[in-house]
Amino acid sequence: MSRLLSDAGVQLPVLAAPMAGGAGTTALVAAAARVGSLGFLAGGYRTAEALGGQMDALRTRNVPFGVNLFAGGPMPISDADHRRYAHTLQPEADRYGLRLNHGTPVADDDGWAEKIDLVMGSDVAWVSFTFGIPGQAVVRALRRSGTTVLQNVTSPAEARRAAEAGVDALVVQASAAGGHSARLSPHRPLDPVPLADLVARVRRTTALPLVAAGGIATSADAAAALRAGADATMIGTLLLRTEESGASPAHQQALADPAFATTVLTRAFTGRPARALRNHFTDRYDPLAPAGYPAVHHLTAPLRKAAAEAGDTRLIHLWAGTGYREAKQEGAARTLERIAARL
């Protein structure tokens, strides 16, 4: 077994990915721990106080866990592009009696300082970062506290940058992953490289432990990633329909609905590339959406929330990786064991 896993007391080389926005829950993380895996709390879109509450709940249950945080600054967007997109989307918002923000774009760092202070002062097994690489001082401080630091990367070049920052391990994310791409330069197109091939390319550039993620649908997919040089694998989309998932009922139903036949990479919802089930929103607005994160996320969030509450799958961000058809209605522990069955 990889030392990366054994040092954290992890027996199952299939981890539960962080899923921001509510899909990831403490119940899901606890279910992963029960079968010898490790799950990540998603710090994104959550206040430091709320994240701390989740961490306390898991500590009370004596459950090991990781935390994922958004790093890097906002992607800038002009006032004119923001107003244009708000105007374009307003007819959809009118359906729900909403007035979108036609004024100044909202740009924030997702409470970075507060969340770093939180994990620095906590006994967290693993902390992973996405969207950006934290400074070396942050990485060193976390490592001194006993935390294993992981960085999400999408290419060998990003892997080299993360290694230079001093992280302990890498989460290698293929473009088939559901939800946001971890790409450090989101203006550049994603390379459609299969996960096992991407892992092999990254392995040739670094000796750091690797966790393979993105598009894993079966135990054979996970095994291929391990053969290519990964120390562990990670799944997210396959957990969206589990009993512990916090994904909306409409999202869960769409994953099994034959009407949703494919996934697409889109920035229509948040201004940053993310993979979702193809729907009206992606078809209509992806060609019109400006790059700009988190401003576009904040702009569309009220509309997406209203649509989710109404079960309107035309307008919901139905995050999904390419293996979404293999997501089952079962306990999360069963899903993790199923993918680990032949490893």
Short mmCIF file of C-alpha atoms in Angstrom, two decimals:
data_model
loop_
_atom_site.label_atom_id
_atom_site.label_comp_id
_atom_site.label_asym_id
_atom_site.label_seq_id
_atom_site.Cartn_x
_atom_site.Cartn_y
_atom_site.Cartn_z
CA MET A 1 0.00 0.00 0.00
CA SER A 2 1.16 3.54 -0.74
CA ARG A 3 2.66 5.41 2.20
CA LEU A 4 0.35 8.32 1.29
CA LEU A 5 -2.58 6.13 2.27
CA SER A 6 -1.04 4.13 5.11
CA ASP A 7 0.14 7.24 6.97
CA ALA A 8 -3.48 8.43 7.07
CA GLY A 9 -4.84 5.02 8.03
CA VAL A 10 -6.57 4.61 4.67
CA GLN A 11 -7.03 1.06 3.39
CA LEU A 12 -9.25 1.66 0.36
CA PRO A 13 -7.47 3.27 -2.63
CA VAL A 14 -10.72 4.95 -3.71
CA LEU A 15 -11.36 8.30 -2.02
CA ALA A 16 -14.48 10.47 -1.90
CA ALA A 17 -13.98 13.76 -3.71
CA PRO A 18 -14.99 17.16 -2.32
CA MET A 19 -18.20 18.39 -3.98
CA ALA A 20 -18.93 22.05 -3.34
CA GLY A 21 -22.39 23.53 -3.38
CA GLY A 22 -24.09 21.03 -1.10
CA ALA A 23 -23.61 17.66 -2.80
CA GLY A 24 -20.84 16.70 -0.38
CA THR A 25 -22.06 16.06 3.16
CA THR A 26 -20.62 15.00 6.49
CA ALA A 27 -22.69 11.81 6.19
CA LEU A 28 -20.91 10.99 2.94
CA VAL A 29 -17.48 11.61 4.49
CA ALA A 30 -18.41 9.45 7.48
CA ALA A 31 -19.60 6.66 5.18
CA ALA A 32 -16.26 6.73 3.37
CA ALA A 33 -14.37 6.43 6.66
CA ARG A 34 -16.44 3.41 7.71
CA VAL A 35 -15.05 1.35 4.81
CA GLY A 36 -11.45 2.49 5.19
CA SER A 37 -11.58 5.29 2.64
CA LEU A 38 -11.22 9.02 3.22
CA GLY A 39 -13.63 11.74 2.19
CA PHE A 40 -13.11 15.45 1.69
CA LEU A 41 -15.24 18.30 2.97
CA ALA A 42 -15.73 20.96 0.32
CA GLY A 43 -14.75 24.34 1.72
CA GLY A 44 -15.81 26.20 -1.41
CA TYR A 45 -18.97 28.35 -1.28
CA ARG A 46 -19.16 27.80 2.47
CA THR A 47 -18.26 30.22 5.23
CA ALA A 48 -15.37 29.38 7.52
CA GLU A 49 -17.87 29.10 10.37
CA ALA A 50 -20.01 26.59 8.49
CA LEU A 51 -16.96 24.59 7.44
CA GLY A 52 -15.76 24.57 11.03
CA GLY A 53 -19.12 23.20 12.10
CA GLN A 54 -18.79 20.32 9.67
CA MET A 55 -15.28 19.61 10.86
CA ASP A 56 -16.43 19.59 14.50
CA ALA A 57 -19.27 17.19 13.64
CA LEU A 58 -16.83 14.73 12.09
CA ARG A 59 -14.39 15.02 14.99
CA THR A 60 -17.21 14.25 17.39
CA ARG A 61 -17.74 11.02 15.45
CA ASN A 62 -13.97 10.37 15.44
CA VAL A 63 -13.96 10.37 11.63
CA PRO A 64 -10.77 11.16 9.66
CA PHE A 65 -11.31 13.59 6.78
CA GLY A 66 -9.74 15.96 4.33
CA VAL A 67 -10.68 19.53 3.44
CA ASN A 68 -10.57 21.11 0.00
CA LEU A 69 -10.14 24.87 -0.44
CA PHE A 70 -10.30 27.21 -3.42
CA ALA A 71 -6.98 28.98 -3.93
CA GLY A 72 -5.93 31.72 -6.31
CA GLY A 73 -7.50 35.11 -6.89
CA PRO A 74 -10.62 35.99 -8.88
CA MET A 75 -10.61 35.88 -12.68
CA PRO A 76 -11.31 39.48 -13.71
CA ILE A 77 -14.33 40.45 -15.78
CA SER A 78 -15.20 43.87 -17.14
CA ASP A 79 -18.28 45.73 -15.96
CA ALA A 80 -19.51 45.81 -19.55
CA ASP A 81 -19.25 42.03 -20.03
CA HIS A 82 -20.93 41.45 -16.69
CA ARG A 83 -23.85 43.77 -17.55
CA ARG A 84 -24.23 42.22 -20.99
CA TYR A 85 -24.49 38.70 -19.59
CA ALA A 86 -26.89 39.82 -16.85
CA HIS A 87 -29.10 41.41 -19.49
CA THR A 88 -28.96 38.24 -21.60
CA LEU A 89 -30.02 36.05 -18.66
CA GLN A 90 -32.68 38.36 -17.25
CA PRO A 91 -35.61 36.81 -19.22
CA GLU A 92 -34.84 33.45 -17.58
CA ALA A 93 -34.73 35.13 -14.16
CA ASP A 94 -38.06 36.85 -14.87
CA ARG A 95 -39.70 33.41 -14.75
CA TYR A 96 -38.89 33.32 -11.05
CA GLY A 97 -39.44 36.99 -10.24
CA LEU A 98 -35.73 37.60 -9.82
CA ARG A 99 -33.71 40.68 -10.68
CA LEU A 100 -30.14 39.73 -11.49
CA ASN A 101 -27.20 41.94 -10.56
CA HIS A 102 -26.78 44.34 -13.48
CA GLY A 103 -24.26 46.44 -11.58
CA THR A 104 -20.74 45.85 -10.35
CA PRO A 105 -19.40 42.28 -10.59
CA VAL A 106 -18.99 40.52 -7.26
CA ALA A 107 -15.42 39.26 -6.87
CA ASP A 108 -14.20 37.59 -3.69
CA ASP A 109 -11.60 35.07 -2.58
CA ASP A 110 -14.07 32.67 -0.95
CA GLY A 111 -12.96 33.62 2.57
CA TRP A 112 -9.41 32.44 1.93
CA ALA A 113 -7.72 33.94 5.02
CA GLU A 114 -10.41 32.74 7.42
CA LYS A 115 -10.38 29.23 6.01
CA ILE A 116 -6.60 28.97 6.05
CA ASP A 117 -6.63 30.08 9.70
CA LEU A 118 -9.29 27.44 10.37
CA VAL A 119 -7.38 24.51 8.92
CA MET A 120 -4.08 25.74 10.36
CA GLY A 121 -5.55 25.52 13.82
CA SER A 122 -7.21 22.16 13.30
CA ASP A 123 -6.16 18.55 13.22
CA VAL A 124 -6.97 17.87 9.56
CA ALA A 125 -5.45 14.81 7.93
CA TRP A 126 -5.30 16.19 4.39
CA VAL A 127 -5.90 19.61 2.86
CA SER A 128 -6.16 19.93 -0.91
CA PHE A 129 -6.21 23.05 -3.07
CA THR A 130 -7.81 23.76 -6.42
CA PHE A 131 -7.91 26.68 -8.90
CA GLY A 132 -4.55 27.95 -7.64
CA ILE A 133 -1.40 26.93 -5.77
CA PRO A 134 -1.00 28.45 -2.30
CA GLY A 135 2.20 30.21 -1.37
CA GLN A 136 5.11 28.24 0.00
CA ALA A 137 4.64 29.77 3.46
CA VAL A 138 1.11 28.32 3.66
CA VAL A 139 2.29 24.93 2.41
CA ARG A 140 5.14 24.82 4.92
CA ALA A 141 2.93 25.86 7.83
CA LEU A 142 0.37 23.16 7.05
CA ARG A 143 3.04 20.50 6.72
CA ARG A 144 4.60 21.55 10.04
CA SER A 145 1.22 21.07 11.68
CA GLY A 146 1.13 17.46 10.45
CA THR A 147 -1.29 18.02 7.59
CA THR A 148 -0.66 16.35 4.24
CA VAL A 149 -0.94 18.99 1.49
CA LEU A 150 -2.34 18.00 -1.89
CA GLN A 151 -2.64 20.13 -5.02
CA ASN A 152 -5.10 19.56 -7.86
CA VAL A 153 -3.38 19.64 -11.26
CA THR A 154 -4.47 18.98 -14.84
CA SER A 155 -1.16 18.71 -16.69
CA PRO A 156 2.52 17.82 -16.23
CA ALA A 157 3.41 21.53 -16.29
CA GLU A 158 1.04 22.23 -13.41
CA ALA A 159 2.43 19.21 -11.57
CA ARG A 160 5.93 20.65 -11.78
CA ARG A 161 4.72 24.00 -10.42
CA ALA A 162 2.98 22.28 -7.51
CA ALA A 163 6.05 20.21 -6.71
CA GLU A 164 8.14 23.39 -6.61
CA ALA A 165 5.68 24.82 -4.06
CA GLY A 166 6.51 21.92 -1.73
CA VAL A 167 3.23 19.99 -1.63
CA ASP A 168 3.15 16.38 -0.46
CA ALA A 169 1.01 14.88 -3.21
CA LEU A 170 -0.97 15.69 -6.34
CA VAL A 171 -4.57 15.10 -7.35
CA VAL A 172 -4.34 14.55 -11.11
CA GLN A 173 -7.65 15.58 -12.64
CA ALA A 174 -8.59 14.61 -16.19
CA SER A 175 -10.93 16.72 -18.32
CA ALA A 176 -13.62 14.02 -17.95
CA ALA A 177 -14.19 15.11 -14.34
CA GLY A 178 -17.55 16.51 -13.31
CA GLY A 179 -17.91 20.03 -12.01
CA HIS A 180 -15.16 22.63 -12.18
CA SER A 181 -11.85 21.92 -13.80
CA ALA A 182 -8.89 22.53 -11.51
CA ARG A 183 -6.92 24.03 -14.40
CA LEU A 184 -4.66 26.80 -13.14
CA SER A 185 -5.09 28.79 -16.37
CA PRO A 186 -8.82 28.42 -17.12
CA HIS A 187 -8.62 30.60 -20.24
CA ARG A 188 -6.66 27.84 -21.95
CA PRO A 189 -8.67 24.94 -23.44
CA LEU A 190 -8.61 21.65 -21.57
CA ASP A 191 -6.72 18.77 -23.13
CA PRO A 192 -9.04 15.76 -23.67
CA VAL A 193 -6.47 13.27 -22.37
CA PRO A 194 -7.78 10.00 -20.85
CA LEU A 195 -7.11 9.74 -17.13
CA ALA A 196 -4.65 6.85 -17.28
CA ASP A 197 -2.64 8.61 -19.99
CA LEU A 198 -2.59 11.84 -17.99
CA VAL A 199 -1.43 10.01 -14.87
CA ALA A 200 1.38 8.37 -16.84
CA ARG A 201 2.50 11.75 -18.22
CA VAL A 202 2.51 13.32 -14.77
CA ARG A 203 4.29 10.32 -13.26
CA ARG A 204 7.15 10.89 -15.69
CA THR A 205 7.60 14.42 -14.31
CA THR A 206 7.47 13.82 -10.55
CA ALA A 207 7.97 11.20 -7.86
CA LEU A 208 5.24 12.72 -5.67
CA PRO A 209 2.31 10.46 -4.75
CA LEU A 210 -0.59 10.82 -7.18
CA VAL A 211 -4.35 10.56 -6.70
CA ALA A 212 -6.16 10.02 -10.01
CA ALA A 213 -9.54 11.68 -10.58
CA GLY A 214 -11.86 12.44 -13.44
CA GLY A 215 -14.21 10.16 -15.36
CA ILE A 216 -13.78 7.03 -13.24
CA ALA A 217 -16.92 4.97 -13.83
CA THR A 218 -15.87 1.40 -13.05
CA SER A 219 -13.38 -0.63 -11.07
CA ALA A 220 -11.51 -1.23 -14.33
CA ASP A 221 -11.09 2.54 -14.77
CA ALA A 222 -9.64 2.84 -11.29
CA ALA A 223 -7.32 -0.12 -11.88
CA ALA A 224 -6.04 1.46 -15.10
CA ALA A 225 -5.17 4.67 -13.25
CA LEU A 226 -3.27 2.72 -10.60
CA ARG A 227 -1.35 0.78 -13.25
CA ALA A 228 -0.42 4.08 -14.89
CA GLY A 229 1.29 5.22 -11.70
CA ALA A 230 -1.38 6.57 -9.34
CA ASP A 231 -1.20 5.72 -5.64
CA ALA A 232 -4.96 6.13 -5.19
CA THR A 233 -8.07 7.16 -7.07
CA MET A 234 -10.91 9.56 -6.28
CA ILE A 235 -14.57 9.56 -7.32
CA GLY A 236 -17.20 12.27 -7.14
CA THR A 237 -19.92 11.93 -9.78
CA LEU A 238 -20.54 8.29 -8.83
CA LEU A 239 -21.48 9.46 -5.33
CA LEU A 240 -24.08 12.01 -6.43
CA ARG A 241 -27.01 9.57 -6.29
CA THR A 242 -26.00 7.83 -3.08
CA GLU A 243 -28.12 7.89 0.07
CA GLU A 244 -25.73 10.36 1.70
CA SER A 245 -25.54 12.78 -1.21
CA GLY A 246 -26.71 16.35 -0.77
CA ALA A 247 -27.33 16.86 -4.50
CA SER A 248 -30.81 18.19 -5.28
CA PRO A 249 -33.50 15.64 -6.22
CA ALA A 250 -33.69 17.17 -9.70
CA HIS A 251 -29.92 16.74 -10.16
CA GLN A 252 -30.03 13.14 -8.99
CA GLN A 253 -32.95 12.31 -11.26
CA ALA A 254 -31.29 13.93 -14.27
CA LEU A 255 -28.24 11.68 -13.91
CA ALA A 256 -30.46 8.68 -14.64
CA ASP A 257 -32.80 10.38 -17.14
CA PRO A 258 -32.27 9.16 -20.73
CA ALA A 259 -33.15 12.67 -21.92
CA PHE A 260 -29.73 13.82 -20.70
CA ALA A 261 -27.54 12.01 -23.16
CA THR A 262 -24.15 13.67 -22.78
CA THR A 263 -21.94 16.06 -20.82
CA VAL A 264 -20.30 19.27 -21.97
CA LEU A 265 -17.60 21.58 -20.70
CA THR A 266 -19.17 24.98 -20.11
CA ARG A 267 -18.48 28.30 -18.41
CA ALA A 268 -22.10 29.41 -18.75
CA PHE A 269 -22.92 28.88 -15.07
CA THR A 270 -19.86 30.28 -13.31
CA GLY A 271 -17.49 31.85 -15.81
CA ARG A 272 -15.01 29.03 -15.28
CA PRO A 273 -14.87 25.71 -17.21
CA ALA A 274 -16.95 22.96 -15.63
CA ARG A 275 -18.43 19.71 -16.91
CA ALA A 276 -22.19 19.29 -16.67
CA LEU A 277 -25.04 17.44 -18.30
CA ARG A 278 -25.98 19.19 -21.51
CA ASN A 279 -29.22 21.14 -21.09
CA HIS A 280 -30.98 24.29 -22.29
CA PHE A 281 -28.71 26.56 -20.27
CA THR A 282 -25.48 25.11 -21.65
CA ASP A 283 -26.79 25.13 -25.23
CA ARG A 284 -28.17 28.65 -25.12
CA TYR A 285 -25.67 30.50 -22.95
CA ASP A 286 -22.27 28.86 -23.21
CA PRO A 287 -21.48 30.68 -26.47
CA LEU A 288 -22.45 33.96 -24.79
CA ALA A 289 -20.91 33.56 -21.34
CA PRO A 290 -17.88 35.68 -20.45
CA ALA A 291 -14.90 34.28 -18.61
CA GLY A 292 -14.90 35.66 -15.08
CA TYR A 293 -14.93 33.78 -11.81
CA PRO A 294 -16.49 34.07 -9.27
CA ALA A 295 -18.43 37.04 -10.69
CA VAL A 296 -20.45 34.92 -13.12
CA HIS A 297 -21.05 32.36 -10.38
CA HIS A 298 -22.52 35.06 -8.13
CA LEU A 299 -24.54 36.48 -11.02
CA THR A 300 -26.25 33.20 -11.89
CA ALA A 301 -26.48 31.71 -8.37
CA PRO A 302 -29.98 33.09 -7.51
CA LEU A 303 -31.38 31.81 -10.81
CA ARG A 304 -29.83 28.38 -10.38
CA LYS A 305 -31.08 28.16 -6.80
CA ALA A 306 -34.64 29.03 -7.83
CA ALA A 307 -34.51 26.54 -10.69
CA ALA A 308 -33.24 23.77 -8.41
CA GLU A 309 -36.03 24.40 -5.92
CA ALA A 310 -38.55 24.23 -8.77
CA GLY A 311 -36.97 21.12 -10.28
CA ASP A 312 -36.34 23.03 -13.51
CA THR A 313 -33.51 21.00 -15.06
CA ARG A 314 -33.40 23.37 -18.05
CA LEU A 315 -31.56 25.92 -15.94
CA ILE A 316 -29.72 23.92 -13.26
CA HIS A 317 -25.98 23.32 -13.23
CA LEU A 318 -26.14 19.52 -13.47
CA TRP A 319 -22.51 18.81 -12.70
CA ALA A 320 -21.48 15.40 -13.99
CA GLY A 321 -18.38 13.60 -15.17
CA THR A 322 -18.42 11.44 -18.26
CA GLY A 323 -19.08 8.29 -16.21
CA TYR A 324 -22.36 9.61 -14.78
CA ARG A 325 -24.49 6.70 -16.03
CA GLU A 326 -22.74 4.45 -13.50
CA ALA A 327 -23.96 6.52 -10.53
CA LYS A 328 -26.26 4.25 -8.51
CA GLN A 329 -28.89 4.71 -5.84
CA GLU A 330 -27.10 2.95 -3.00
CA GLY A 331 -25.07 3.74 0.09
CA ALA A 332 -21.85 5.66 -0.50
CA ALA A 333 -19.88 2.89 1.21
CA ARG A 334 -21.24 0.41 -1.33
CA THR A 335 -20.20 2.66 -4.22
CA LEU A 336 -16.65 3.02 -2.90
CA GLU A 337 -16.34 -0.72 -2.29
CA ARG A 338 -17.73 -1.47 -5.73
CA ILE A 339 -15.08 0.64 -7.45
CA ALA A 340 -12.36 -0.84 -5.24
CA ALA A 341 -13.51 -4.42 -5.82
CA ARG A 342 -10.82 -5.39 -8.37
CA LEU A 343 -7.96 -3.24 -7.12
#
